[in-house]
Coordinates of C-alpha atoms in Angstrom, one line a residue:
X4 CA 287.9 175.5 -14.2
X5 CA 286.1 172.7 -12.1
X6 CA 288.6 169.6 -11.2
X7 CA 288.3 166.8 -13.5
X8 CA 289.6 163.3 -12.8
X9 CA 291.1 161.5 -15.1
X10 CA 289.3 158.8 -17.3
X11 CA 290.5 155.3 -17.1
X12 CA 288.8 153.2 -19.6
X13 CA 289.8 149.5 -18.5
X14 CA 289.1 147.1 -21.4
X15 CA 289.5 143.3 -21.4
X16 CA 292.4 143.5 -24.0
X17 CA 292.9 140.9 -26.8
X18 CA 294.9 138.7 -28.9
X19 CA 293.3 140.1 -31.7
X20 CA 294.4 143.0 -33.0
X21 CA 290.9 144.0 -34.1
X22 CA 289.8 143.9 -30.3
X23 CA 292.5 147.3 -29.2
X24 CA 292.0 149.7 -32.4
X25 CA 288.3 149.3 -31.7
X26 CA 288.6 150.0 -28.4
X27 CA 291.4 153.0 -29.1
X28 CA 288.4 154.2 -31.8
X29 CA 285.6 154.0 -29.3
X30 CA 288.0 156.4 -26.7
X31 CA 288.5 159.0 -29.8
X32 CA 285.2 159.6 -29.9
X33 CA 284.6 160.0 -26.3
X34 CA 287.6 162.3 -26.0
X35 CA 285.7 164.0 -29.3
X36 CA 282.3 164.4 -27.2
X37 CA 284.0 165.8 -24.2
X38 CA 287.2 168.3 -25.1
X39 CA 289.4 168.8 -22.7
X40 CA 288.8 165.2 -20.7
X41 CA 291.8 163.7 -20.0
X42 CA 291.3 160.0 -21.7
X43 CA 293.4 157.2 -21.1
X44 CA 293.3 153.6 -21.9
X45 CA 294.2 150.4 -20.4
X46 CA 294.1 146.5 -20.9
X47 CA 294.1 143.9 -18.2
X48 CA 296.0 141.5 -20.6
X49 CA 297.4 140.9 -24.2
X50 CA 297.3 144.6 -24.9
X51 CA 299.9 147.6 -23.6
X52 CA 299.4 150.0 -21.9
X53 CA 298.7 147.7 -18.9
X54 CA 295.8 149.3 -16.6
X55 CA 298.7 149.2 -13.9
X56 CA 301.1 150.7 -15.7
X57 CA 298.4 153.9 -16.6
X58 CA 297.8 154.0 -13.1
X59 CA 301.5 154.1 -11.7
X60 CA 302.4 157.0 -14.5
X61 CA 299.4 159.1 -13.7
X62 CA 300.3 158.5 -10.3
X63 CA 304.3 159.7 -11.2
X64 CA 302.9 162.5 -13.1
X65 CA 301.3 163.9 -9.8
X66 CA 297.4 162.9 -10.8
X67 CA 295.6 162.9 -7.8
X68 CA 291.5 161.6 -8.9
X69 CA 290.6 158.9 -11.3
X70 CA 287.6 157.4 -12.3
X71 CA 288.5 153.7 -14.2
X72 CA 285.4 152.4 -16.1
X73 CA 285.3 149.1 -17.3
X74 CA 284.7 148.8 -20.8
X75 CA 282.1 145.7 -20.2
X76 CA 278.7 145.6 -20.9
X77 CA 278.1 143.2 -17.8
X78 CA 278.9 143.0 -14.0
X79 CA 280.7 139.6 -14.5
X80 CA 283.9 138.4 -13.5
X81 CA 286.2 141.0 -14.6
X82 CA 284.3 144.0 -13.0
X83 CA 283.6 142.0 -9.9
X84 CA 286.8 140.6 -9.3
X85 CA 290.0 141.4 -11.9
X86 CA 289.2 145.1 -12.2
X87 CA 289.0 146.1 -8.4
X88 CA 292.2 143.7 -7.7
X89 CA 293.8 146.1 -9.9
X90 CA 292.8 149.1 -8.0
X91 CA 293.6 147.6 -5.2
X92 CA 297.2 147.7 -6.2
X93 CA 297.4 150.9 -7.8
X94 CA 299.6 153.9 -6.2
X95 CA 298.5 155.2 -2.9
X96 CA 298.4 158.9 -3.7
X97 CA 295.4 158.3 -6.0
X98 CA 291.8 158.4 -5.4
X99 CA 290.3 156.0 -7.3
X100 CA 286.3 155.7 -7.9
X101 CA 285.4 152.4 -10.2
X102 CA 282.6 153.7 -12.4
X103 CA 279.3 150.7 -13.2
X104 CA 279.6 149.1 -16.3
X105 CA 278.2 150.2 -19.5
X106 CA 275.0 147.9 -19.4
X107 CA 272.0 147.9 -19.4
X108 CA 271.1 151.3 -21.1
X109 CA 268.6 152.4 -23.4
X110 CA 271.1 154.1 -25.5
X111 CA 273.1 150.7 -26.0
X112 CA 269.4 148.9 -27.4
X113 CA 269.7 152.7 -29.9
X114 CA 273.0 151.6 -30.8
X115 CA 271.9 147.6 -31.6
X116 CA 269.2 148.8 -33.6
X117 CA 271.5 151.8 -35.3
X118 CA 273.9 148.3 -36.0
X119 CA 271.2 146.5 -37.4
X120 CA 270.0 149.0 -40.1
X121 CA 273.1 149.6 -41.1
X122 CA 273.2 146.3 -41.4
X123 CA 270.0 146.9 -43.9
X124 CA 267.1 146.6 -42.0
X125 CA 264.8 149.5 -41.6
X126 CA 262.4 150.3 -39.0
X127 CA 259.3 149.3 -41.1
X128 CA 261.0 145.7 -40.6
X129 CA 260.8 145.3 -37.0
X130 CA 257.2 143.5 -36.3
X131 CA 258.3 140.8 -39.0
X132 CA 262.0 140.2 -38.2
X133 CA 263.1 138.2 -34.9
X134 CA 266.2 139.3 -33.5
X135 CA 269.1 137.1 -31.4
X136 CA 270.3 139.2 -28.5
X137 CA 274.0 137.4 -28.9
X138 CA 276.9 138.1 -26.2
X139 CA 280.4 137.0 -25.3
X140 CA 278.6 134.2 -22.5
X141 CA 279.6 134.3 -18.8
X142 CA 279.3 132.1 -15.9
X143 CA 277.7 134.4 -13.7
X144 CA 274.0 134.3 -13.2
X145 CA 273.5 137.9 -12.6
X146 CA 275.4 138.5 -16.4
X147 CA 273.0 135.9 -17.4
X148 CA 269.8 137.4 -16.4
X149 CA 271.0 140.8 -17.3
X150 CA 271.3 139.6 -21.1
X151 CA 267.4 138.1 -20.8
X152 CA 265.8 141.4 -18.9
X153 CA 267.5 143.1 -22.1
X154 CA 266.2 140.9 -24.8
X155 CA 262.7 141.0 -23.0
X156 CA 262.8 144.6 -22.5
X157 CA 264.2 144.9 -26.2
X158 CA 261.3 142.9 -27.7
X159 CA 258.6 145.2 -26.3
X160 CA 259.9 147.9 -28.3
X161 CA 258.2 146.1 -31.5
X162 CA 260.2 143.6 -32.6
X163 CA 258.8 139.7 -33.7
X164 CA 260.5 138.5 -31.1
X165 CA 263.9 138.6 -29.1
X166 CA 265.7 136.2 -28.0
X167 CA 269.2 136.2 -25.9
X168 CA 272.2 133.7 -27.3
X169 CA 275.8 133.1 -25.9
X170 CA 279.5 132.5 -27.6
X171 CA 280.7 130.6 -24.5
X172 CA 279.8 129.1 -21.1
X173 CA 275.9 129.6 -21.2
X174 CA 273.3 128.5 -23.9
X175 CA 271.5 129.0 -26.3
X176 CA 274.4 129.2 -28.8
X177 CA 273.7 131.7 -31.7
X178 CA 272.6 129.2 -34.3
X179 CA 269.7 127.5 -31.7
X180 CA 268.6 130.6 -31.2
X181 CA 268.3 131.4 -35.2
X182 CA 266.4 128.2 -35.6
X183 CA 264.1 129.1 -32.7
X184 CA 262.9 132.4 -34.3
X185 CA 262.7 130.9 -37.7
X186 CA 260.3 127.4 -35.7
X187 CA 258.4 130.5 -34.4
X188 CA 257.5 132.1 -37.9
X189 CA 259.3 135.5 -37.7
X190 CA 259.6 136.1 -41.5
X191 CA 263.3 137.6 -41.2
X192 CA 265.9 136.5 -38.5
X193 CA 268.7 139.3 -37.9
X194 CA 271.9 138.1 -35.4
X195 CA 273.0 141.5 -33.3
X196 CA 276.2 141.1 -31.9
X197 CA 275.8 142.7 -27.8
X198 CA 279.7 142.6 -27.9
X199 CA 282.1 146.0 -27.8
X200 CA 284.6 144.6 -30.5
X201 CA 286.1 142.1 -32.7
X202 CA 287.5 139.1 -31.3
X203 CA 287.0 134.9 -31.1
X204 CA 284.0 135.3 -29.0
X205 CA 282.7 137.4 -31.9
X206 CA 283.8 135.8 -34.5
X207 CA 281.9 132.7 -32.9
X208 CA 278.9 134.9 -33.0
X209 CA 279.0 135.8 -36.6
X210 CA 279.7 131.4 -37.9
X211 CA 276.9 130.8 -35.7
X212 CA 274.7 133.4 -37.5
X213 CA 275.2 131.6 -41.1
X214 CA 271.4 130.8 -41.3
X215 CA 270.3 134.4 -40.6
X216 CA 269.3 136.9 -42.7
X217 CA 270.7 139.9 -41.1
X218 CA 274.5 139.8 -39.3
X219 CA 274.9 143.1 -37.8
X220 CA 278.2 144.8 -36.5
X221 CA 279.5 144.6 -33.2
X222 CA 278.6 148.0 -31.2
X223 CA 282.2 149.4 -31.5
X224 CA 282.8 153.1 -31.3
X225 CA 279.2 154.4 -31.6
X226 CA 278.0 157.5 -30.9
X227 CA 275.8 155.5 -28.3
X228 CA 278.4 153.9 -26.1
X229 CA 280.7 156.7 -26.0
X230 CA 277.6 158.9 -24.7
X231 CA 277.4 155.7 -22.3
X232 CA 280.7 155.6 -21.2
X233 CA 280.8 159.9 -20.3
X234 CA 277.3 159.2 -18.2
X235 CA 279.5 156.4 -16.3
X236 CA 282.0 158.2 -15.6
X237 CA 279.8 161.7 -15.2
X238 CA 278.0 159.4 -12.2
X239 CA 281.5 158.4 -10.8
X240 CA 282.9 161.7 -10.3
X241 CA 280.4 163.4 -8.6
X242 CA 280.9 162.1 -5.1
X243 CA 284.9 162.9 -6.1
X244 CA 283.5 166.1 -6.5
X245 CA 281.9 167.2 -3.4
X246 CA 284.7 165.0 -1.3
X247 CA 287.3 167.7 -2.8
X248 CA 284.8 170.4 -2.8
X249 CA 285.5 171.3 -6.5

């Protein structure tokens, strides 16, 4: 049997108790999709197990190659900055490889769409309704211009229009963006959360989708993201691979 290295899923971690058995869920699945993966989980604050505290056991256990993915959908602060400073202070023994966010992918715009007609849209809907493209907010232009290549890139798939919004530190907020799409004549307005789980920055998302027609559910553990997160990591390990010769 091929060597493996362990899966680190690093996520952001919460206050909200909503935020870590999403997250827990989401990990399920991918351990569903991929038997005999070794799976574990980690939170950089407000949440046990600490992603230090994963990496020191694996390390006590004798685990030699890991592959940590951040469970963001943006190359922002935390997977910039927080996340390798971990790494940087896990156990020497292991090999580490930090695996690229989740976003952009075309399977996360399948799982925003799977959100919104579950949400009880349909595809017949999609040249009348305008859509708000509405994430978490960062203060890094890259994050930034990500979220608007998405929403154009989105829009050409049919849609009235798309538009990107933010909870925090950049604007639109949620409810311009609403306003805009309805000033522009799309006949239906659907919100659709670009956020992995419940939270405040969510939660902001949803007041500020009040005049909308359509409120879709955050992406959570879809079928979509964990099929995501195992191409992540599937792109991570294979330079672990050949460097071990497995």
């Amino acid at each position: 049997m091929r060597h493996q290295p362990v899966l680190l899923v690093i996520a952001h971690g919460s206050r909200d108790p909503r935020h870590a058995a999403t997250v827990h869920a989401l990990v399920r699945r991918v351990r569903s999709l991929r038997p005999g993966l070794r799976v574990e989980t980690g939170f950089l604050d407000f949440n046990i197990p600490s992603a230090q505290g994963v990496l020191e056991s694996l390390a006590a256990e004798g685990v030699r190659d890991v592959v940590a993915l951040p469970l963001l959908l943006t190359r922002a602060f935390h997977a910039k900055a927080d996340i390798p400073a971990v790494l940087r202070d896990a156990p020497r023994r292991l090999r580490i490889r930090q695996a690229e966010v989740l976003g952009p992918s075309p399977l996360l715009l399948s799982a925003l769409e799977r959100r919104l007609y579950e949400a009880g849209l349909t595809p017949a809907d999609k040249s009348s309704t305008g859509v708000v493209l509405a994430s978490a907010g960062s203060t890094d232009p890259e994050a930034i211009a990500v979220i608007a290549d998405i929403a154009r890139e989105w829009w050409h798939t049919g849609w009235c229009a798309v538009r990107p919004a933010f909870a925090s530190a950049s604007l639109p907020r949620t409810e311009d963006a609403v306003r805009e799409l309805r000033e522009l004549g799309c006949s239906t307005v659907a919100v659709a959360p670009y956020v992995l789980a419940p939270g405040f920055l969510p939660d902001r998302i949803a007041r500020g989708a009040t005049e909308a027609d359509v409120l879709a559910e955050v992406l959570g553990p879809s079928p979509e993201v964990a099929r995501v997160l195992l191409e992540r990591y599937d792109a991570a390990r294979t330079p672990m691979l050949a460097a071990v010769g497995a």
